[in-house]
PDB file of C-alpha atoms and ligand atoms in Angstrom:
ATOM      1  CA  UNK A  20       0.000   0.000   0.000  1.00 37.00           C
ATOM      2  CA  UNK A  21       2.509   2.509  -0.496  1.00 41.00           C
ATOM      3  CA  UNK A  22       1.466   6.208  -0.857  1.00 43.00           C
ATOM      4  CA  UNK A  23      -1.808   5.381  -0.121  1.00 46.00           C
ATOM      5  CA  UNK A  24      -3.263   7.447   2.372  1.00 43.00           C
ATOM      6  CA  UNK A  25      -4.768   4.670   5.082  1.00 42.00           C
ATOM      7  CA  UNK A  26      -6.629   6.589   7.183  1.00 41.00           C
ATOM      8  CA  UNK A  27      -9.648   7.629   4.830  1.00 44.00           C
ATOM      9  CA  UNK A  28      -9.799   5.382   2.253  1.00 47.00           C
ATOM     10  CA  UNK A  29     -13.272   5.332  -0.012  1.00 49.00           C
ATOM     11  CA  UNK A  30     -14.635   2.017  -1.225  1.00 43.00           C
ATOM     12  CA  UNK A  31     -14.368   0.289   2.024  1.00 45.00           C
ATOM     13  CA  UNK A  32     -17.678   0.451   4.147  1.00 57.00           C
ATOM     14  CA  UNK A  33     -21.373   0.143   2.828  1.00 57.00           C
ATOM     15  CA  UNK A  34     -22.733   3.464   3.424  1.00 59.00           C
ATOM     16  CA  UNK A  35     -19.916   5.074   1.685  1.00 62.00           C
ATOM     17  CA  UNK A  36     -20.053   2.516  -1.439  1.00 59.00           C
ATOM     18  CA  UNK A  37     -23.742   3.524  -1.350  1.00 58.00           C
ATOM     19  CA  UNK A  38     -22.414   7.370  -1.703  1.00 58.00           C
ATOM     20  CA  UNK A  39     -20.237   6.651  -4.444  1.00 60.00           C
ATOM     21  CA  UNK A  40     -22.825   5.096  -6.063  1.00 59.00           C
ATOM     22  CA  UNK A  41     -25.012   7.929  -6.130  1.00 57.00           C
ATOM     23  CA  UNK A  42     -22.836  10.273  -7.001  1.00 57.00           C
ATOM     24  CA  UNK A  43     -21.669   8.572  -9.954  1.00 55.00           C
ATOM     25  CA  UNK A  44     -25.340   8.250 -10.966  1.00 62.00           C
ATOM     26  CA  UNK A  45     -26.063  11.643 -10.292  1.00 66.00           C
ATOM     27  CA  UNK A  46     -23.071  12.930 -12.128  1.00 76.00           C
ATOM     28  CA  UNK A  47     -22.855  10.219 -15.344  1.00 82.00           C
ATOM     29  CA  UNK A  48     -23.771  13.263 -17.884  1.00 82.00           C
ATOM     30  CA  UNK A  49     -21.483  16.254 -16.454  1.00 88.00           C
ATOM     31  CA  UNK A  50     -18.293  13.838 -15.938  1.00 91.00           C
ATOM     32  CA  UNK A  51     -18.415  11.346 -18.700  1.00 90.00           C
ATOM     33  CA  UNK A  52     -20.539  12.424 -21.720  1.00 86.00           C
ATOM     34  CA  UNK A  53     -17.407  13.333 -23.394  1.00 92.00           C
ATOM     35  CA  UNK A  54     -15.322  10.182 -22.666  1.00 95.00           C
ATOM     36  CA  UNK A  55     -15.449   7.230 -25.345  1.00 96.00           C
ATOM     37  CA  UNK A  56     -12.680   5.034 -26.705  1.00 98.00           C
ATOM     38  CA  UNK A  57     -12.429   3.275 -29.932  1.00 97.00           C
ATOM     39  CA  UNK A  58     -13.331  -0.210 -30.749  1.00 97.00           C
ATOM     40  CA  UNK A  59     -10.340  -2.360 -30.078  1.00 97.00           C
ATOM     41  CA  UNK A  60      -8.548   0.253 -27.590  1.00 98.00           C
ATOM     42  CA  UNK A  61      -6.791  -1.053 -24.278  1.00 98.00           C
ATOM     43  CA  UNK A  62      -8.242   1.370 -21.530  1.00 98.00           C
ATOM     44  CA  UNK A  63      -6.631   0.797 -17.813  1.00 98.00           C
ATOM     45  CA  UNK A  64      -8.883   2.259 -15.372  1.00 98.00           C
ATOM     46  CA  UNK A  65      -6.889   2.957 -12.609  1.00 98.00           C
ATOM     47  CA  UNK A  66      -8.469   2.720  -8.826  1.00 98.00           C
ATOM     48  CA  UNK A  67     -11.810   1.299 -10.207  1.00 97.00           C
ATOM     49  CA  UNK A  68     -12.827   1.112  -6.722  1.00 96.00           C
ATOM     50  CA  UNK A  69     -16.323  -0.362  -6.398  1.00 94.00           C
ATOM     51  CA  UNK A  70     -17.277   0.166 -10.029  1.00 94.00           C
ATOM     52  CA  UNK A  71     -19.402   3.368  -9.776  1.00 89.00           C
ATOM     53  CA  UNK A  72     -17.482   4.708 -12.810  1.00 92.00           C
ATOM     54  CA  UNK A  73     -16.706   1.349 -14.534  1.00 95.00           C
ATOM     55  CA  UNK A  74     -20.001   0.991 -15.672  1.00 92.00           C
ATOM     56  CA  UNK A  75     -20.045   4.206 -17.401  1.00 92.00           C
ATOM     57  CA  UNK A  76     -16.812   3.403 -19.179  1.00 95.00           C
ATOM     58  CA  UNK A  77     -18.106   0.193 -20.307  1.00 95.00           C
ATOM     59  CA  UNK A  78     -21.488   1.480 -21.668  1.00 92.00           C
ATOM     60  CA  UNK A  79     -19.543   4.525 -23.794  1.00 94.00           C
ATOM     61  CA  UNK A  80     -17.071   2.348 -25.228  1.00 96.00           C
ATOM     62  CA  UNK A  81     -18.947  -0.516 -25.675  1.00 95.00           C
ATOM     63  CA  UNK A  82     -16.264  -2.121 -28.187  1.00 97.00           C
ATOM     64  CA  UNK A  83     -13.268  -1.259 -26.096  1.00 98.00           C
ATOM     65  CA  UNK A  84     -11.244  -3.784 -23.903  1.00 98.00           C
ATOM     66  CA  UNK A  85     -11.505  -1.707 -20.148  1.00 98.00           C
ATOM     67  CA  UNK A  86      -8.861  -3.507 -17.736  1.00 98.00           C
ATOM     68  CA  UNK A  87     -10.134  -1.933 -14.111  1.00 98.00           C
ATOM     69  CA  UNK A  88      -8.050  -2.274 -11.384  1.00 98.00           C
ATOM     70  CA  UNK A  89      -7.940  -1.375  -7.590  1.00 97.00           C
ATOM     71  CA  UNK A  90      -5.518  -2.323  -4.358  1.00 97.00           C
ATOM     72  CA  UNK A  91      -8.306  -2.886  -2.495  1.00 96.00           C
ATOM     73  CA  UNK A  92      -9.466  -6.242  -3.342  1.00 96.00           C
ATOM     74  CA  UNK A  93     -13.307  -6.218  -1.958  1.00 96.00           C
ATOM     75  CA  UNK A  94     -13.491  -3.695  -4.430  1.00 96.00           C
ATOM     76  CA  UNK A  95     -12.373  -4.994  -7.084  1.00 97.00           C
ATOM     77  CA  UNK A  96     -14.886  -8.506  -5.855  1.00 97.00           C
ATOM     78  CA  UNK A  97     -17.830  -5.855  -5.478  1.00 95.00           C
ATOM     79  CA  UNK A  98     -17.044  -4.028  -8.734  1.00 96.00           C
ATOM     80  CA  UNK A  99     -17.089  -7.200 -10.779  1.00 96.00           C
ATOM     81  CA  UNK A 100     -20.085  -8.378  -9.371  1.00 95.00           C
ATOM     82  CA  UNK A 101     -21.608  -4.865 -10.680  1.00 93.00           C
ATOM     83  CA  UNK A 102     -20.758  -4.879 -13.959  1.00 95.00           C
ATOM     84  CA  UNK A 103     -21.653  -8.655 -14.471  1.00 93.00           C
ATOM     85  CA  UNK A 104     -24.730  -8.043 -13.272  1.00 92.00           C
ATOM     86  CA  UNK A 105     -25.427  -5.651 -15.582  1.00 90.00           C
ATOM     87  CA  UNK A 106     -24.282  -7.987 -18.712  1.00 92.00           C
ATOM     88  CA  UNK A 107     -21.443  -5.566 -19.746  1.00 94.00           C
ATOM     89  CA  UNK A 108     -18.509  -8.005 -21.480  1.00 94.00           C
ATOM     90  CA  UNK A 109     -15.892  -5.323 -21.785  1.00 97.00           C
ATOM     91  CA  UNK A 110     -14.396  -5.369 -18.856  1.00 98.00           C
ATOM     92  CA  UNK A 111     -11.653  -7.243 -17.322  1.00 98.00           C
ATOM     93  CA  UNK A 112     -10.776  -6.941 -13.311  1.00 98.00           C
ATOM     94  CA  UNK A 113      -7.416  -7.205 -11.895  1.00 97.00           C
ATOM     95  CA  UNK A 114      -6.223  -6.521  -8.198  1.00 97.00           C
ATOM     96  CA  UNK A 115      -3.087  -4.517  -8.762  1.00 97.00           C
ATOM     97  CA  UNK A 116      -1.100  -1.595  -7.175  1.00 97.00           C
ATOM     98  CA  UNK A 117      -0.911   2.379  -9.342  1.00 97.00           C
ATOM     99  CA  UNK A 118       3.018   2.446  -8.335  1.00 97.00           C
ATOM    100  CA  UNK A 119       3.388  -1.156  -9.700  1.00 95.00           C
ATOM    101  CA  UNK A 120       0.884  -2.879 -12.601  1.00 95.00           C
ATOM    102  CA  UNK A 121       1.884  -5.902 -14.320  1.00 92.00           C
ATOM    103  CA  UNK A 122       1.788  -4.257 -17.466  1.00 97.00           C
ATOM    104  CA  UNK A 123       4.066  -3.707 -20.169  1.00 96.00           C
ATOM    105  CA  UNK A 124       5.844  -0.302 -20.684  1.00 97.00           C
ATOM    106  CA  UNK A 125       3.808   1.589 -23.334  1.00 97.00           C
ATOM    107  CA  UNK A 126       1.066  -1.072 -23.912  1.00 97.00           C
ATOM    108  CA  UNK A 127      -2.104   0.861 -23.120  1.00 98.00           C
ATOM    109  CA  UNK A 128      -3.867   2.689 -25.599  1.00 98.00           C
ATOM    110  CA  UNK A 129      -5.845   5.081 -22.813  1.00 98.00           C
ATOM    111  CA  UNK A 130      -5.640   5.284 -19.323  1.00 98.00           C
ATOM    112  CA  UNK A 131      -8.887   6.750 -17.178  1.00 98.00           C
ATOM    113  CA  UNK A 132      -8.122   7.501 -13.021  1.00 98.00           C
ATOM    114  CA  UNK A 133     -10.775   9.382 -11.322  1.00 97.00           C
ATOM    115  CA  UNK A 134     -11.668  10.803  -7.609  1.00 95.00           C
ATOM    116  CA  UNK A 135      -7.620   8.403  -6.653  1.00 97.00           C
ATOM    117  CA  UNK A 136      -5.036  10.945  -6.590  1.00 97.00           C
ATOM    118  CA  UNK A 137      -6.582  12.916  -3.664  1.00 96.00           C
ATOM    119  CA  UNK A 138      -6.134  10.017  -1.864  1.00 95.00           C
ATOM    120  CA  UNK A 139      -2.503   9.776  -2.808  1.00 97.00           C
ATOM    121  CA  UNK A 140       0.474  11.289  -1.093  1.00 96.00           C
ATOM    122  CA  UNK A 141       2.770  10.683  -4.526  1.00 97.00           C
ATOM    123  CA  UNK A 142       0.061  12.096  -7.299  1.00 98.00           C
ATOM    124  CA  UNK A 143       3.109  12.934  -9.235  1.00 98.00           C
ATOM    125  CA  UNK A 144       4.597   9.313  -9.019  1.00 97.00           C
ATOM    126  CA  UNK A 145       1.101   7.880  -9.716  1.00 98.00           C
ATOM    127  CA  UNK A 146       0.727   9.451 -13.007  1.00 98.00           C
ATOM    128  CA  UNK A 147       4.468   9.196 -13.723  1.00 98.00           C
ATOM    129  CA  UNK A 148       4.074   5.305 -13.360  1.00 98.00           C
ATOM    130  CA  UNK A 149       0.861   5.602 -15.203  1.00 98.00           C
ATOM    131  CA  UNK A 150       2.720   7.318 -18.156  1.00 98.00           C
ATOM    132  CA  UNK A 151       5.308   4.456 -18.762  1.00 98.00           C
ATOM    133  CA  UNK A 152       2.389   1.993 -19.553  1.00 98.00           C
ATOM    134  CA  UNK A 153       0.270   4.321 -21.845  1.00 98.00           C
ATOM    135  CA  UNK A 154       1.657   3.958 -25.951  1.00 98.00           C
ATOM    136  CA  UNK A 155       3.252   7.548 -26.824  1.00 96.00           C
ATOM    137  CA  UNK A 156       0.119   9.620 -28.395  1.00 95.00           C
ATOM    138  CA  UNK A 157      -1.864   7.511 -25.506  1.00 98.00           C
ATOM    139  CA  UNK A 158      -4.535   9.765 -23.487  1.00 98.00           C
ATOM    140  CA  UNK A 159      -4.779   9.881 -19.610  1.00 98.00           C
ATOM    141  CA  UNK A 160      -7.935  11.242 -18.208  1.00 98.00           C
ATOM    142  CA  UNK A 161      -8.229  12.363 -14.773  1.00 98.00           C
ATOM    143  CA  UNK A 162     -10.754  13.483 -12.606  1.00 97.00           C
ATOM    144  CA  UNK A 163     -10.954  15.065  -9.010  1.00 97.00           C
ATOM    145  CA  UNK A 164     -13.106  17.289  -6.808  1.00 95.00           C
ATOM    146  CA  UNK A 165     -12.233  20.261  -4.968  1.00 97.00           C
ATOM    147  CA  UNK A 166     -13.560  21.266  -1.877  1.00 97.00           C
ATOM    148  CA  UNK A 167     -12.262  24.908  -2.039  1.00 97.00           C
ATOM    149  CA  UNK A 168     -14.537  25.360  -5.023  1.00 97.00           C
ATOM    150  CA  UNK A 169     -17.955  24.923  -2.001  1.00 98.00           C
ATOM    151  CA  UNK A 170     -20.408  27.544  -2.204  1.00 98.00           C
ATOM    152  CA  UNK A 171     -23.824  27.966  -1.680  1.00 98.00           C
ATOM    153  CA  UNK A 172     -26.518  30.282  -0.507  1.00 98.00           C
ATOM    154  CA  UNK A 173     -27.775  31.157   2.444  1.00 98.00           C
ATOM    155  CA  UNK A 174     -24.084  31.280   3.247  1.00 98.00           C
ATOM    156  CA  UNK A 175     -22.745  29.489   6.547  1.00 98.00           C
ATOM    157  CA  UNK A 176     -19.910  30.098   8.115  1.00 98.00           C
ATOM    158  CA  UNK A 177     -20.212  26.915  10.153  1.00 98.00           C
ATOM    159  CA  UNK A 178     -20.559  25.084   7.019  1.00 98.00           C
ATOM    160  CA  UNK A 179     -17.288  25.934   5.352  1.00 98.00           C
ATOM    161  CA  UNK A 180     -15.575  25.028   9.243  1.00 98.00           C
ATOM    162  CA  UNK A 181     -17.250  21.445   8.843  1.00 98.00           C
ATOM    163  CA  UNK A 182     -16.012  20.850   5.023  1.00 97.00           C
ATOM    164  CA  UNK A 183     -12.344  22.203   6.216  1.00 98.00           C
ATOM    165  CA  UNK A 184     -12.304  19.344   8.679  1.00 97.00           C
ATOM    166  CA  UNK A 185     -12.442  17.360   5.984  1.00 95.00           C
ATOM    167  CA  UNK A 186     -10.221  18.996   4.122  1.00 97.00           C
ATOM    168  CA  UNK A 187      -7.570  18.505   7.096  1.00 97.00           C
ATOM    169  CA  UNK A 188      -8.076  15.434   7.563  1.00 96.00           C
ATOM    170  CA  UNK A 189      -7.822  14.235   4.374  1.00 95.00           C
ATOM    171  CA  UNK A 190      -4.484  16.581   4.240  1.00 96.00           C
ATOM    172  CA  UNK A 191      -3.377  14.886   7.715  1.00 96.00           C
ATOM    173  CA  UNK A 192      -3.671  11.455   5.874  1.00 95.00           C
ATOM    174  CA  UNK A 193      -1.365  12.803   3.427  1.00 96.00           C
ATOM    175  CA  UNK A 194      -4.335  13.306   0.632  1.00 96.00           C
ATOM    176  CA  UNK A 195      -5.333  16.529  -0.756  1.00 97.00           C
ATOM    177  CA  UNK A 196      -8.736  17.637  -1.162  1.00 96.00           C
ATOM    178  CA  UNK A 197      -8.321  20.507  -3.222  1.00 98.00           C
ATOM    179  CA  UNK A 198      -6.454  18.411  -5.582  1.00 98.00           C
ATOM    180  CA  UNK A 199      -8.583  19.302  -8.599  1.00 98.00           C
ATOM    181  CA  UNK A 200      -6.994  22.918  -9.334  1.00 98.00           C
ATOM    182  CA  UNK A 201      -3.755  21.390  -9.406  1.00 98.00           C
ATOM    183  CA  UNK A 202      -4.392  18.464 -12.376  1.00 98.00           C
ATOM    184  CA  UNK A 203      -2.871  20.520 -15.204  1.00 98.00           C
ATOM    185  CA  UNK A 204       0.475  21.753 -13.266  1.00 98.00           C
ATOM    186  CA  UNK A 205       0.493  17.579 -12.196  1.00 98.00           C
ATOM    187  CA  UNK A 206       0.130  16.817 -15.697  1.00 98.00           C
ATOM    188  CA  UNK A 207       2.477  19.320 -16.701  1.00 98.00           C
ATOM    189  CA  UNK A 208       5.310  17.713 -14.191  1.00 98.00           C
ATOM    190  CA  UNK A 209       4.976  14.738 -15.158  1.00 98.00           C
ATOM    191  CA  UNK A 210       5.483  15.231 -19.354  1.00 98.00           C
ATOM    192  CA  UNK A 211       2.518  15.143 -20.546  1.00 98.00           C
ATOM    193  CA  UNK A 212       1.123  17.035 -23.956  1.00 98.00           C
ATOM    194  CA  UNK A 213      -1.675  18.969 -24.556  1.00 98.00           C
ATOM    195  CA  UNK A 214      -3.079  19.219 -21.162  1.00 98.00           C
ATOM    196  CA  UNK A 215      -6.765  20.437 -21.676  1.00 98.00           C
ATOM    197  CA  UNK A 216      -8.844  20.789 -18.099  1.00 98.00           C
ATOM    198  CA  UNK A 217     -12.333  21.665 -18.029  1.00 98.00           C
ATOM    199  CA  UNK A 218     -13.739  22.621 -14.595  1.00 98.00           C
ATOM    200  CA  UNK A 219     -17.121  21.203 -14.037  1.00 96.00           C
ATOM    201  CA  UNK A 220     -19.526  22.538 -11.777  1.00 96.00           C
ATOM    202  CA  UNK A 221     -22.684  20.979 -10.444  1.00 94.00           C
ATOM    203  CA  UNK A 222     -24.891  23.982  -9.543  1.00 94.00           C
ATOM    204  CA  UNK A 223     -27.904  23.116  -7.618  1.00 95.00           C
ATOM    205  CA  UNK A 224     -31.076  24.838  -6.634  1.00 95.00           C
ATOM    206  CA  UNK A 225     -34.641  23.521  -5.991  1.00 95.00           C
ATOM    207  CA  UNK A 226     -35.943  23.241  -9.708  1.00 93.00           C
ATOM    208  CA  UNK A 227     -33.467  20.087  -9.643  1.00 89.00           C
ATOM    209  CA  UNK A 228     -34.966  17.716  -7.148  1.00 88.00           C
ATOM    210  CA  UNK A 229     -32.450  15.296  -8.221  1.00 84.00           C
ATOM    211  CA  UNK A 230     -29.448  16.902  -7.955  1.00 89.00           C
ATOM    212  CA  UNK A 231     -30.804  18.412  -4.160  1.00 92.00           C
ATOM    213  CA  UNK A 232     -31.032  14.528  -2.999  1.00 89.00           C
ATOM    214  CA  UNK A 233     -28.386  12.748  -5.001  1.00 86.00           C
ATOM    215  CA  UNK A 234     -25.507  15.801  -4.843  1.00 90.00           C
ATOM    216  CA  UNK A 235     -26.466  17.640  -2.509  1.00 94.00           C
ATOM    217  CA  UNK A 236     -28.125  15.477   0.161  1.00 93.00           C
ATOM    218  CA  UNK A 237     -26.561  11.875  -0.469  1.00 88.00           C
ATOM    219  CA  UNK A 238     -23.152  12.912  -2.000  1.00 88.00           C
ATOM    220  CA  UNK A 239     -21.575  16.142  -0.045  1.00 93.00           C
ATOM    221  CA  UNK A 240     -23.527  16.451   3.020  1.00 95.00           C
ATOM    222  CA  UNK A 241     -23.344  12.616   3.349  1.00 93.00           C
ATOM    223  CA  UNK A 242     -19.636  12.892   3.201  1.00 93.00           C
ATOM    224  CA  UNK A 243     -19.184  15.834   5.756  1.00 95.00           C
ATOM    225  CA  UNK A 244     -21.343  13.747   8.037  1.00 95.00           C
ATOM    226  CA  UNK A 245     -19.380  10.644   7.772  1.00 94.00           C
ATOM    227  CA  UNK A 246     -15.972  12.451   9.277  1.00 95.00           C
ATOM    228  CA  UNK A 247     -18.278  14.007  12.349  1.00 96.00           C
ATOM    229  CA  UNK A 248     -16.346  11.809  15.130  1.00 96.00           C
ATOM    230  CA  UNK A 249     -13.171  11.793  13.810  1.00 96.00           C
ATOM    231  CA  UNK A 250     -12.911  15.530  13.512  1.00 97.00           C
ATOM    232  CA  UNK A 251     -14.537  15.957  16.963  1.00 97.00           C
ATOM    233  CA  UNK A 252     -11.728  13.450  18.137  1.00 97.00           C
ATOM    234  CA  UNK A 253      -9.079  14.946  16.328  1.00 96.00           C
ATOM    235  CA  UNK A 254      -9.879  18.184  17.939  1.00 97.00           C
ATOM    236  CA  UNK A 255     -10.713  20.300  14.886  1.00 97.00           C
ATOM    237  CA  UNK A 256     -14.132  21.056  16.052  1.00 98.00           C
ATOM    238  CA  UNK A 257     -16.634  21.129  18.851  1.00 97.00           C
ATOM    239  CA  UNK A 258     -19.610  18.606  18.228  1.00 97.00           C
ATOM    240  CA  UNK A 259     -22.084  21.390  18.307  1.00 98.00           C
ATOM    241  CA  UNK A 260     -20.240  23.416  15.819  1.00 98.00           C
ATOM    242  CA  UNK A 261     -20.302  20.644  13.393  1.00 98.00           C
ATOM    243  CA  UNK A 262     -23.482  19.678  13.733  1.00 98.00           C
ATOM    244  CA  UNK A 263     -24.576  23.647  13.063  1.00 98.00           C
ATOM    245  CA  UNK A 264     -22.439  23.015  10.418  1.00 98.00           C
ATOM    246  CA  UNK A 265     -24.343  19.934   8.788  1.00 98.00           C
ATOM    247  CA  UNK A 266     -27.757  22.194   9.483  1.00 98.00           C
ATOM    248  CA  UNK A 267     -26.589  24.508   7.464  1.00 98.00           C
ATOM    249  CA  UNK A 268     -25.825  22.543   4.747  1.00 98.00           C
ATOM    250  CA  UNK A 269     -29.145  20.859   5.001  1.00 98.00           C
ATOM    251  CA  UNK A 270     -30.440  24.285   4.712  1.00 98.00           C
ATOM    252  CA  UNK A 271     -29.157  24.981   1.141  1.00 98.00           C
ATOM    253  CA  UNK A 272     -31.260  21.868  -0.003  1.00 98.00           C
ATOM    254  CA  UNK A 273     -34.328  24.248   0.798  1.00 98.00           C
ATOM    255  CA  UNK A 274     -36.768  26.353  -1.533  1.00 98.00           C
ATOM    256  CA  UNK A 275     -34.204  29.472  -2.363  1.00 98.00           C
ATOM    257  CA  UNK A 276     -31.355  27.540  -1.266  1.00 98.00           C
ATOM    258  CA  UNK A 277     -28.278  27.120  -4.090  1.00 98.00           C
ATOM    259  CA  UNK A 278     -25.637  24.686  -3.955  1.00 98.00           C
ATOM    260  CA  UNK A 279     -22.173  24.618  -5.576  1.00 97.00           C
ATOM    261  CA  UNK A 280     -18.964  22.581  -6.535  1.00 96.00           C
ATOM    262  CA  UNK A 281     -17.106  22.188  -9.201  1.00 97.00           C
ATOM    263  CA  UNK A 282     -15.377  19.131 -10.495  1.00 96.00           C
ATOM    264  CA  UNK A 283     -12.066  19.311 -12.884  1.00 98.00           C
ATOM    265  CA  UNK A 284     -11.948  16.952 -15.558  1.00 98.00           C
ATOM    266  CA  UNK A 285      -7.951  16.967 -17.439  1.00 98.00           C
ATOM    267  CA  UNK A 286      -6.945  14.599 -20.578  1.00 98.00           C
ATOM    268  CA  UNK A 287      -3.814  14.608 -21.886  1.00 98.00           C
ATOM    269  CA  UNK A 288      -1.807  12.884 -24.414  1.00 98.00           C
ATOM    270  CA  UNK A 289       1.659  11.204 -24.157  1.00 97.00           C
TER     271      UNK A 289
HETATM  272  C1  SAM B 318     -12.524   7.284  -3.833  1.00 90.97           C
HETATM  273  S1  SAM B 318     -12.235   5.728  -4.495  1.00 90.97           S
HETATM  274  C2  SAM B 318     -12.703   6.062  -6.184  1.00 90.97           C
HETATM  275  C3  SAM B 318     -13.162   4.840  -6.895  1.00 90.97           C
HETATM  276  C4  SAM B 318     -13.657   5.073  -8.314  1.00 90.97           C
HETATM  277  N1  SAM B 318     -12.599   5.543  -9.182  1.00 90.97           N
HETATM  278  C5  SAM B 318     -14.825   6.029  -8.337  1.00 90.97           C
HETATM  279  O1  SAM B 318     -14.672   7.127  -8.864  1.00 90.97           O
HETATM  280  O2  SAM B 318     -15.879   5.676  -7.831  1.00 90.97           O
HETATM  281  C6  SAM B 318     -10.451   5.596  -4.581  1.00 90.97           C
HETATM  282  C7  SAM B 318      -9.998   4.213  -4.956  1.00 90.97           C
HETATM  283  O3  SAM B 318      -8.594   4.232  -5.216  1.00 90.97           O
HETATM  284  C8  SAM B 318      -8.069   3.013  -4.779  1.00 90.97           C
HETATM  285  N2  SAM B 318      -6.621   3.150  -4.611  1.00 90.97           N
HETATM  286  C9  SAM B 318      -5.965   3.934  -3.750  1.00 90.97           C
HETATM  287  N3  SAM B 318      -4.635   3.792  -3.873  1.00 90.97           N
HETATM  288  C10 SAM B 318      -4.436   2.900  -4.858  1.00 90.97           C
HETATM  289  C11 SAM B 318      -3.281   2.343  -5.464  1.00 90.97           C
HETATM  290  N4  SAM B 318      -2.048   2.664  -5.036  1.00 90.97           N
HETATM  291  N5  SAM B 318      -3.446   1.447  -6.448  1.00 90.97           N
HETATM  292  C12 SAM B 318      -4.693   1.115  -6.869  1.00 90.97           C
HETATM  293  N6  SAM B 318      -5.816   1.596  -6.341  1.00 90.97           N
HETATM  294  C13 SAM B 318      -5.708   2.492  -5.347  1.00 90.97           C
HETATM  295  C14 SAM B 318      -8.809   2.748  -3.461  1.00 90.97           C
HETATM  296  O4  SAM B 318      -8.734   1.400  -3.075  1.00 90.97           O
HETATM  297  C15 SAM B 318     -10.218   3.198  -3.831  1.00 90.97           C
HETATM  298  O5  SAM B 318     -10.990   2.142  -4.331  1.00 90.97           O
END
């Protein structure tokens, strides 16, 4: 496990495979209508975790070979589980390390990593490793969140202390939270060519019922409330701050509440 950041780990308990679930659901069109490989194209997908994007892969590129991997091998187990049970024969599973795949250098036609690197201390290692398998002219596309890019209306200051516990813990861990501003200067270290990043923001009011339960709701909120007692037991906050906190995001999900974040999505070629 090295460089992996142990302490907060996705993938790993039910209610938080249930929130990456909906928030790859909730988010198919803004993060992968633009992402499709050609018939007969070798696509690693790096950190596959439970599957929640490996189905979307496999339905956009439905003649491409996708080879999904993960460390964490429940995940892997649960992700293959998912996309067999959805009939997709596209996809091939393998339990395997970022900082050391079985694969040969320069063998992969396109490489896909998405919400990993934040979890990484080494990003730049990780997609230097990543580079040596793809075939030069190979893409990599990467996705990430960013938790600096959280706003919303009414505005809470309480809010913003609860989402920069997570930000410091995840930091603490040796992850990075914020990660998504930095993808092109990553890319950029690490060699690649024509970096192109498109920021992608989910914007959320109440004409979008949908977006108020499965963003807003069941994907942020959820995850601020899942760090609640280790932040209170790490010190960063008092329990009734937090909670205030969590209110007030709650309270964005109302009538004239708004709700904000932005995703970045990078590809870049070899
Ligand atoms: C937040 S999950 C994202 C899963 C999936 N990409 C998604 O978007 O739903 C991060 C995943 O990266 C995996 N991971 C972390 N470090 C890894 C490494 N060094 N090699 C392979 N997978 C890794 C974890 O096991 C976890 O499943």
């Amino acid at each position: 496990m090295r460089s992996m950041n142990k302490k907060y780990v996705h993938g790993y308990d039910l209610r938080e495979n249930i929130r990456l679930q909906d928030q790859a659901s909730t988010l198919v069109e803004l993060l992968h209508s633009d992402t499709s490989y050609p018939a007969g194209s070798q696509v690693l997908e790096a950190g596959c975790g439970v599957g929640a994007q490996t189905i979307n892969l496999a339905r956009n590129s439905p003649h491409a070979h996708i080879i999904s991997i993960d460390i964490s091998e429940s995940s892997v187990a649960e992700a293959k589980k998912k996309i067999e049970g959805v009939g997709f024969k596209n996809v091939s599973f393998q339990l395997g390390d970022i900082f050391n795949l079985a694969f040969e250098p320069e063998s992969l036609d396109h490489i896909f990593v998405c919400f990993v690197l934040e979890h990484l201390t080494q990003p730049l290692d990780a997609l230097d490793s990543l580079k040596n398998l793809l075939k030069v002219s190979g893409t990599i596309t990467v996705i990430e969140g960013d938790h600096g890019s959280t706003y919303f209306y009414p505005d809470n200051d309480l809010a913003h202390r609860a989402i920069q516990c997570q930000v410091e813990l995840q930091k603490r861990a040796g992850g990075n939270a914020n990660i998504g501003r930095e993808l092109y200067p990553l890319l950029n270290a690490v060699g690649f060519n024509s970096i192109q990043v498109s920021p992608r923001m989910v914007y959320v009011d109440s004409s979008k019922p949908q977006l108020v339960e499965g963003f807003t709701k069941n994907t942020f909120t959820a995850m601020i409330e899942g760090i609640r007692e280790t932040s209170i037991e790490a010190g960063l906050i008092d329990k009734n701050t937090f909670d205030e906190g969590i209110k007030g995001l709650y309270r964005t999900t109302e009538t004239d509440g708004v709700f904000c974040y932005t995703f970045f999505k990078a590809i870049a070629t070899k």
